[in-house]
């Protein structure tokens, strides 16, 4: 693979179910991010990780959790999905905090019914 | 609070020039980014400004005035493929990106 991948591409989920969105990058980037994008709103940061083994909360972390066991993978888990979590989810990575742009995965379109 | 403002939608003609403005109020400033996002796709990086002035990259240029909290993206010789949303983002004092809602640019023949 080259770049950053996400799975699944799309998912319809019943409310109350647990769901993990996967994200993998092969660019050896230290920093990784999870955003949600909703119509009329800017990208909102859910969680981030500046380096393997560390994570932090973004603007909208409630209802979501992440882990960063290694450099390449950064899964996002919805412990008990609710309809307000219906959104497009983007994973991104960057080579560092100083002057480095973020590269985005193709996104996961999640619908919670 | 932190705020990024950009117009919701703009229309321009193929071959023309368009300027997309972005104003920001953030806790700290560590650079401003412009991204392009085609419908149904991921954002892709266009430009980065950290010092005042104009950065030119082919048909696209980006300008920054830190004292005014203002940036613009200038697109020249518009092509139909430039129809997309353009996202302005500011990196704040925590080195996190704060994103505007994006400007949808419609190009007409």
PDB file of C-alpha atoms in Angstrom:
ATOM      1  CA  UNK A   1       0.000   0.000   0.000  1.00  0.00           C
ATOM      2  CA  UNK A   2       1.067   3.553  -0.552  1.00  0.00           C
ATOM      3  CA  UNK A   3      -0.234   6.315   1.656  1.00  0.00           C
ATOM      4  CA  UNK A   4      -3.077   5.949   4.092  1.00  0.00           C
ATOM      5  CA  UNK A   5      -5.981   3.507   3.942  1.00  0.00           C
ATOM      6  CA  UNK A   6      -9.252   3.213   5.820  1.00  0.00           C
ATOM      7  CA  UNK A   7     -11.767   0.398   6.241  1.00  0.00           C
ATOM      8  CA  UNK A   8     -14.600  -0.048   5.769  1.00  0.00           C
ATOM      9  CA  UNK A   9     -15.479   2.370   2.965  1.00  0.00           C
ATOM     10  CA  UNK A  10     -19.021   2.626   4.279  1.00  0.00           C
ATOM     11  CA  UNK A  11     -21.113   1.016   6.979  1.00  0.00           C
ATOM     12  CA  UNK A  12     -24.695   1.025   8.204  1.00  0.00           C
ATOM     13  CA  UNK A  13     -24.874   0.298  11.899  1.00  0.00           C
ATOM     14  CA  UNK A  14     -27.681  -0.227  14.373  1.00  0.00           C
ATOM     15  CA  UNK A  15     -27.683   2.095  17.373  1.00  0.00           C
ATOM     16  CA  UNK A  16     -26.049   0.549  20.405  1.00  0.00           C
ATOM     17  CA  UNK A  17     -23.628  -1.584  18.393  1.00  0.00           C
ATOM     18  CA  UNK A  18     -19.873  -1.399  18.774  1.00  0.00           C
ATOM     19  CA  UNK A  19     -17.821  -0.462  15.728  1.00  0.00           C
ATOM     20  CA  UNK A  20     -14.129  -0.060  14.967  1.00  0.00           C
ATOM     21  CA  UNK A  21     -12.948   2.016  12.036  1.00  0.00           C
ATOM     22  CA  UNK A  22      -9.509   1.016  10.831  1.00  0.00           C
ATOM     23  CA  UNK A  23      -6.721   3.272   9.621  1.00  0.00           C
ATOM     24  CA  UNK A  24      -3.269   2.260   8.386  1.00  0.00           C
ATOM     25  CA  UNK A  25      -0.440   4.356   6.946  1.00  0.00           C
ATOM     26  CA  UNK A  26       2.841   3.247   5.439  1.00  0.00           C
ATOM     27  CA  UNK A  27       4.604   6.602   5.381  1.00  0.00           C
ATOM     28  CA  UNK A  28       6.173   6.151   8.851  1.00  0.00           C
ATOM     29  CA  UNK A  29       4.468   9.340   9.994  1.00  0.00           C
ATOM     30  CA  UNK A  30       4.607  10.021  13.715  1.00  0.00           C
ATOM     31  CA  UNK A  31       1.326  11.903  14.027  1.00  0.00           C
ATOM     32  CA  UNK A  32      -2.129  10.540  13.219  1.00  0.00           C
ATOM     33  CA  UNK A  33      -5.602  12.047  13.529  1.00  0.00           C
ATOM     34  CA  UNK A  34      -9.277  11.150  13.369  1.00  0.00           C
ATOM     35  CA  UNK A  35     -11.780  13.721  12.098  1.00  0.00           C
ATOM     36  CA  UNK A  36     -15.466  13.723  11.406  1.00  0.00           C
ATOM     37  CA  UNK A  37     -16.966  15.812   8.641  1.00  0.00           C
ATOM     38  CA  UNK A  38     -20.595  16.873   8.712  1.00  0.00           C
ATOM     39  CA  UNK A  39     -22.472  18.981   6.177  1.00  0.00           C
ATOM     40  CA  UNK A  40     -22.004  22.695   6.807  1.00  0.00           C
ATOM     41  CA  UNK A  41     -19.349  22.169   9.439  1.00  0.00           C
ATOM     42  CA  UNK A  42     -15.591  22.100   9.215  1.00  0.00           C
ATOM     43  CA  UNK A  43     -13.597  18.992   9.923  1.00  0.00           C
ATOM     44  CA  UNK A  44     -13.685  18.358  13.655  1.00  0.00           C
ATOM     45  CA  UNK A  45     -10.887  16.579  15.456  1.00  0.00           C
ATOM     46  CA  UNK A  46     -11.973  13.561  17.505  1.00  0.00           C
ATOM     47  CA  UNK A  47      -8.679  12.140  18.756  1.00  0.00           C
ATOM     48  CA  UNK A  48      -5.042  12.403  17.791  1.00  0.00           C
ATOM     49  CA  UNK A  49      -1.725  10.701  18.431  1.00  0.00           C
ATOM     50  CA  UNK A  50       1.582  12.536  18.192  1.00  0.00           C
ATOM     51  CA  UNK A  51       3.602   9.325  18.331  1.00  0.00           C
ATOM     52  CA  UNK A  52       3.112   5.599  18.899  1.00  0.00           C
ATOM     53  CA  UNK A  53       2.004   4.869  22.451  1.00  0.00           C
ATOM     54  CA  UNK A  54       0.395   8.271  23.065  1.00  0.00           C
ATOM     55  CA  UNK A  55      -3.071   9.622  22.314  1.00  0.00           C
ATOM     56  CA  UNK A  56      -4.964  12.830  23.018  1.00  0.00           C
ATOM     57  CA  UNK A  57      -8.495  14.181  22.920  1.00  0.00           C
ATOM     58  CA  UNK A  58      -9.611  16.568  20.243  1.00  0.00           C
ATOM     59  CA  UNK A  59     -12.619  18.828  19.987  1.00  0.00           C
ATOM     60  CA  UNK A  60     -15.321  16.103  19.964  1.00  0.00           C
ATOM     61  CA  UNK A  61     -13.994  12.985  21.738  1.00  0.00           C
ATOM     62  CA  UNK A  62     -17.126  11.829  23.592  1.00  0.00           C
ATOM     63  CA  UNK A  63     -18.338   8.398  22.521  1.00  0.00           C
ATOM     64  CA  UNK A  64     -15.068   7.541  20.778  1.00  0.00           C
ATOM     65  CA  UNK A  65     -11.822   5.875  21.800  1.00  0.00           C
ATOM     66  CA  UNK A  66      -8.506   5.255  20.049  1.00  0.00           C
ATOM     67  CA  UNK A  67      -5.302   3.317  20.522  1.00  0.00           C
ATOM     68  CA  UNK A  68      -1.853   3.604  18.973  1.00  0.00           C
ATOM     69  CA  UNK A  69       0.019   0.384  19.571  1.00  0.00           C
ATOM     70  CA  UNK A  70       2.427   0.968  16.672  1.00  0.00           C
ATOM     71  CA  UNK A  71       3.380   3.645  14.132  1.00  0.00           C
ATOM     72  CA  UNK A  72       1.214   2.384  11.291  1.00  0.00           C
ATOM     73  CA  UNK A  73      -2.213   1.734  12.824  1.00  0.00           C
ATOM     74  CA  UNK A  74      -4.688   4.059  14.509  1.00  0.00           C
ATOM     75  CA  UNK A  75      -8.140   2.456  15.002  1.00  0.00           C
ATOM     76  CA  UNK A  76     -11.173   4.450  16.132  1.00  0.00           C
ATOM     77  CA  UNK A  77     -13.814   2.667  18.224  1.00  0.00           C
ATOM     78  CA  UNK A  78     -17.408   3.654  18.846  1.00  0.00           C
ATOM     79  CA  UNK A  79     -18.319   1.717  21.979  1.00  0.00           C
ATOM     80  CA  UNK A  80     -22.085   2.115  21.608  1.00  0.00           C
ATOM     81  CA  UNK A  81     -23.079   3.926  18.429  1.00  0.00           C
ATOM     82  CA  UNK A  82     -25.749   6.652  18.442  1.00  0.00           C
ATOM     83  CA  UNK A  83     -27.482   8.312  15.445  1.00  0.00           C
ATOM     84  CA  UNK A  84     -25.580  11.600  16.041  1.00  0.00           C
ATOM     85  CA  UNK A  85     -22.416   9.722  15.126  1.00  0.00           C
ATOM     86  CA  UNK A  86     -23.651   9.410  11.549  1.00  0.00           C
ATOM     87  CA  UNK A  87     -20.904  11.164   9.609  1.00  0.00           C
ATOM     88  CA  UNK A  88     -17.958  10.792   7.266  1.00  0.00           C
ATOM     89  CA  UNK A  89     -14.836   9.874   9.185  1.00  0.00           C
ATOM     90  CA  UNK A  90     -11.379  10.755   7.912  1.00  0.00           C
ATOM     91  CA  UNK A  91      -8.091   9.486   9.233  1.00  0.00           C
ATOM     92  CA  UNK A  92      -5.004  11.599   8.558  1.00  0.00           C
ATOM     93  CA  UNK A  93      -1.292  11.483   9.244  1.00  0.00           C
ATOM     94  CA  UNK A  94       1.603  13.917   9.187  1.00  0.00           C
ATOM     95  CA  UNK A  95       5.353  13.731   9.497  1.00  0.00           C
ATOM     96  CA  UNK A  96       5.369  16.003  12.538  1.00  0.00           C
ATOM     97  CA  UNK A  97       3.860  19.110  14.053  1.00  0.00           C
ATOM     98  CA  UNK A  98       6.151  21.702  12.489  1.00  0.00           C
ATOM     99  CA  UNK A  99       5.313  22.739   8.935  1.00  0.00           C
ATOM    100  CA  UNK A 100       4.036  19.366   7.848  1.00  0.00           C
ATOM    101  CA  UNK A 101       0.778  18.985   5.986  1.00  0.00           C
ATOM    102  CA  UNK A 102      -1.673  16.263   6.850  1.00  0.00           C
ATOM    103  CA  UNK A 103      -2.380  13.448   4.409  1.00  0.00           C
ATOM    104  CA  UNK A 104      -5.890  12.057   4.441  1.00  0.00           C
ATOM    105  CA  UNK A 105      -7.312   8.603   3.953  1.00  0.00           C
ATOM    106  CA  UNK A 106     -10.297   8.110   1.622  1.00  0.00           C
ATOM    107  CA  UNK A 107     -12.822   8.250   4.463  1.00  0.00           C
ATOM    108  CA  UNK A 108     -15.476   5.991   5.982  1.00  0.00           C
ATOM    109  CA  UNK A 109     -19.130   6.905   5.555  1.00  0.00           C
ATOM    110  CA  UNK A 110     -20.950   5.717   8.681  1.00  0.00           C
ATOM    111  CA  UNK A 111     -24.713   5.675   9.134  1.00  0.00           C
ATOM    112  CA  UNK A 112     -26.151   4.848  12.552  1.00  0.00           C
ATOM    113  CA  UNK A 113     -29.841   3.963  12.562  1.00  0.00           C
TER     114      UNK A 113
ATOM    115  CA  UNK B   1     -13.395  30.767  21.064  1.00  0.00           C
ATOM    116  CA  UNK B   2     -11.666  29.776  17.859  1.00  0.00           C
ATOM    117  CA  UNK B   3     -13.238  30.648  14.545  1.00  0.00           C
ATOM    118  CA  UNK B   4     -12.441  30.287  10.860  1.00  0.00           C
ATOM    119  CA  UNK B   5     -14.715  32.112   8.404  1.00  0.00           C
ATOM    120  CA  UNK B   6     -14.939  31.570   4.660  1.00  0.00           C
ATOM    121  CA  UNK B   7     -17.771  32.066   2.167  1.00  0.00           C
ATOM    122  CA  UNK B   8     -20.089  29.110   1.808  1.00  0.00           C
ATOM    123  CA  UNK B   9     -20.233  29.106  -1.971  1.00  0.00           C
ATOM    124  CA  UNK B  10     -18.759  30.969  -4.936  1.00  0.00           C
ATOM    125  CA  UNK B  11     -19.355  30.793  -8.682  1.00  0.00           C
ATOM    126  CA  UNK B  12     -16.824  31.615 -11.381  1.00  0.00           C
ATOM    127  CA  UNK B  13     -16.364  31.167 -15.113  1.00  0.00           C
ATOM    128  CA  UNK B  14     -13.930  28.819 -16.809  1.00  0.00           C
ATOM    129  CA  UNK B  15     -10.710  30.639 -17.667  1.00  0.00           C
ATOM    130  CA  UNK B  16     -11.293  33.410 -15.141  1.00  0.00           C
ATOM    131  CA  UNK B  17      -9.656  34.198 -11.778  1.00  0.00           C
ATOM    132  CA  UNK B  18     -11.282  33.704  -8.381  1.00  0.00           C
ATOM    133  CA  UNK B  19     -10.192  34.701  -4.874  1.00  0.00           C
ATOM    134  CA  UNK B  20     -11.430  32.748  -1.850  1.00  0.00           C
ATOM    135  CA  UNK B  21     -11.051  34.597   1.438  1.00  0.00           C
ATOM    136  CA  UNK B  22     -10.494  33.211   4.911  1.00  0.00           C
ATOM    137  CA  UNK B  23     -10.463  35.106   8.188  1.00  0.00           C
ATOM    138  CA  UNK B  24      -9.486  33.527  11.462  1.00  0.00           C
ATOM    139  CA  UNK B  25      -9.453  34.053  15.201  1.00  0.00           C
ATOM    140  CA  UNK B  26      -7.500  31.347  16.983  1.00  0.00           C
ATOM    141  CA  UNK B  27      -5.586  30.785  20.183  1.00  0.00           C
ATOM    142  CA  UNK B  28      -2.130  31.109  18.735  1.00  0.00           C
ATOM    143  CA  UNK B  29      -0.949  30.761  15.164  1.00  0.00           C
ATOM    144  CA  UNK B  30       1.477  28.240  13.748  1.00  0.00           C
ATOM    145  CA  UNK B  31       0.635  28.335  10.088  1.00  0.00           C
ATOM    146  CA  UNK B  32      -2.313  28.337   7.707  1.00  0.00           C
ATOM    147  CA  UNK B  33      -3.186  25.599   5.246  1.00  0.00           C
ATOM    148  CA  UNK B  34      -5.423  25.416   2.190  1.00  0.00           C
ATOM    149  CA  UNK B  35      -6.863  22.095   1.069  1.00  0.00           C
ATOM    150  CA  UNK B  36      -8.962  21.087  -1.917  1.00  0.00           C
ATOM    151  CA  UNK B  37     -11.759  18.561  -1.541  1.00  0.00           C
ATOM    152  CA  UNK B  38     -13.717  17.159  -4.471  1.00  0.00           C
ATOM    153  CA  UNK B  39     -17.176  15.847  -3.693  1.00  0.00           C
ATOM    154  CA  UNK B  40     -17.037  12.419  -2.079  1.00  0.00           C
ATOM    155  CA  UNK B  41     -13.262  12.474  -1.772  1.00  0.00           C
ATOM    156  CA  UNK B  42     -10.637  13.234   0.857  1.00  0.00           C
ATOM    157  CA  UNK B  43      -9.064  16.672   1.290  1.00  0.00           C
ATOM    158  CA  UNK B  44      -5.726  17.139  -0.478  1.00  0.00           C
ATOM    159  CA  UNK B  45      -3.063  19.679   0.460  1.00  0.00           C
ATOM    160  CA  UNK B  46      -2.699  22.817  -1.672  1.00  0.00           C
ATOM    161  CA  UNK B  47      -0.595  25.354   0.214  1.00  0.00           C
ATOM    162  CA  UNK B  48       0.970  26.399   3.503  1.00  0.00           C
ATOM    163  CA  UNK B  49       1.699  29.924   4.768  1.00  0.00           C
ATOM    164  CA  UNK B  50       3.438  30.763   8.021  1.00  0.00           C
ATOM    165  CA  UNK B  51       4.957  34.158   7.138  1.00  0.00           C
ATOM    166  CA  UNK B  52       3.174  37.184   5.697  1.00  0.00           C
ATOM    167  CA  UNK B  53       3.085  37.402   1.943  1.00  0.00           C
ATOM    168  CA  UNK B  54       2.244  35.498  -1.170  1.00  0.00           C
ATOM    169  CA  UNK B  55       3.146  31.897  -1.956  1.00  0.00           C
ATOM    170  CA  UNK B  56       2.755  30.947  -5.607  1.00  0.00           C
ATOM    171  CA  UNK B  57       2.424  27.408  -6.891  1.00  0.00           C
ATOM    172  CA  UNK B  58       1.425  27.168 -10.527  1.00  0.00           C
ATOM    173  CA  UNK B  59      -2.126  28.379 -11.063  1.00  0.00           C
ATOM    174  CA  UNK B  60      -2.712  28.597  -7.319  1.00  0.00           C
ATOM    175  CA  UNK B  61      -1.409  31.281  -4.955  1.00  0.00           C
ATOM    176  CA  UNK B  62      -2.042  31.820  -1.263  1.00  0.00           C
ATOM    177  CA  UNK B  63      -1.632  35.034   0.706  1.00  0.00           C
ATOM    178  CA  UNK B  64      -1.330  35.594   4.448  1.00  0.00           C
ATOM    179  CA  UNK B  65      -1.577  38.645   6.706  1.00  0.00           C
ATOM    180  CA  UNK B  66      -1.080  37.598  10.305  1.00  0.00           C
ATOM    181  CA  UNK B  67      -1.809  41.058  11.711  1.00  0.00           C
ATOM    182  CA  UNK B  68      -5.228  41.037  10.021  1.00  0.00           C
ATOM    183  CA  UNK B  69      -5.977  37.355  10.644  1.00  0.00           C
ATOM    184  CA  UNK B  70      -6.601  37.001   6.936  1.00  0.00           C
ATOM    185  CA  UNK B  71      -5.678  34.753   4.061  1.00  0.00           C
ATOM    186  CA  UNK B  72      -6.857  34.219   0.524  1.00  0.00           C
ATOM    187  CA  UNK B  73      -6.465  31.523  -2.086  1.00  0.00           C
ATOM    188  CA  UNK B  74      -6.191  32.772  -5.663  1.00  0.00           C
ATOM    189  CA  UNK B  75      -6.994  30.429  -8.516  1.00  0.00           C
ATOM    190  CA  UNK B  76      -6.073  31.545 -12.033  1.00  0.00           C
ATOM    191  CA  UNK B  77      -7.077  30.216 -15.452  1.00  0.00           C
ATOM    192  CA  UNK B  78      -9.937  28.290 -13.925  1.00  0.00           C
ATOM    193  CA  UNK B  79     -10.665  24.823 -15.269  1.00  0.00           C
ATOM    194  CA  UNK B  80     -13.770  22.716 -14.833  1.00  0.00           C
ATOM    195  CA  UNK B  81     -11.771  20.301 -12.669  1.00  0.00           C
ATOM    196  CA  UNK B  82     -11.283  23.124 -10.136  1.00  0.00           C
ATOM    197  CA  UNK B  83     -14.915  22.696  -9.119  1.00  0.00           C
ATOM    198  CA  UNK B  84     -14.487  21.556  -5.520  1.00  0.00           C
ATOM    199  CA  UNK B  85     -14.615  22.742  -1.940  1.00  0.00           C
ATOM    200  CA  UNK B  86     -11.648  24.696  -0.629  1.00  0.00           C
ATOM    201  CA  UNK B  87     -10.867  24.347   3.052  1.00  0.00           C
ATOM    202  CA  UNK B  88      -8.923  26.848   5.138  1.00  0.00           C
ATOM    203  CA  UNK B  89      -7.261  25.546   8.315  1.00  0.00           C
ATOM    204  CA  UNK B  90      -5.153  27.248  10.972  1.00  0.00           C
ATOM    205  CA  UNK B  91      -2.718  25.444  13.249  1.00  0.00           C
ATOM    206  CA  UNK B  92      -3.196  26.776  16.750  1.00  0.00           C
ATOM    207  CA  UNK B  93      -0.931  27.039  19.794  1.00  0.00           C
ATOM    208  CA  UNK B  94      -1.457  23.314  20.511  1.00  0.00           C
ATOM    209  CA  UNK B  95      -0.364  22.486  16.948  1.00  0.00           C
ATOM    210  CA  UNK B  96      -3.855  21.230  16.124  1.00  0.00           C
ATOM    211  CA  UNK B  97      -5.646  22.271  12.941  1.00  0.00           C
ATOM    212  CA  UNK B  98      -8.816  24.346  13.263  1.00  0.00           C
ATOM    213  CA  UNK B  99     -10.872  24.030  10.081  1.00  0.00           C
ATOM    214  CA  UNK B 100     -13.255  26.335   8.313  1.00  0.00           C
ATOM    215  CA  UNK B 101     -16.473  24.864   6.897  1.00  0.00           C
ATOM    216  CA  UNK B 102     -15.107  25.186   3.363  1.00  0.00           C
ATOM    217  CA  UNK B 103     -16.035  27.175   0.272  1.00  0.00           C
ATOM    218  CA  UNK B 104     -17.803  25.325  -2.501  1.00  0.00           C
ATOM    219  CA  UNK B 105     -16.526  26.652  -5.818  1.00  0.00           C
ATOM    220  CA  UNK B 106     -18.742  26.160  -8.859  1.00  0.00           C
ATOM    221  CA  UNK B 107     -17.127  26.653 -12.277  1.00  0.00           C
ATOM    222  CA  UNK B 108     -19.402  27.449 -15.204  1.00  0.00           C
ATOM    223  CA  UNK B 109     -18.392  27.048 -18.857  1.00  0.00           C
TER     224      UNK B 109
END
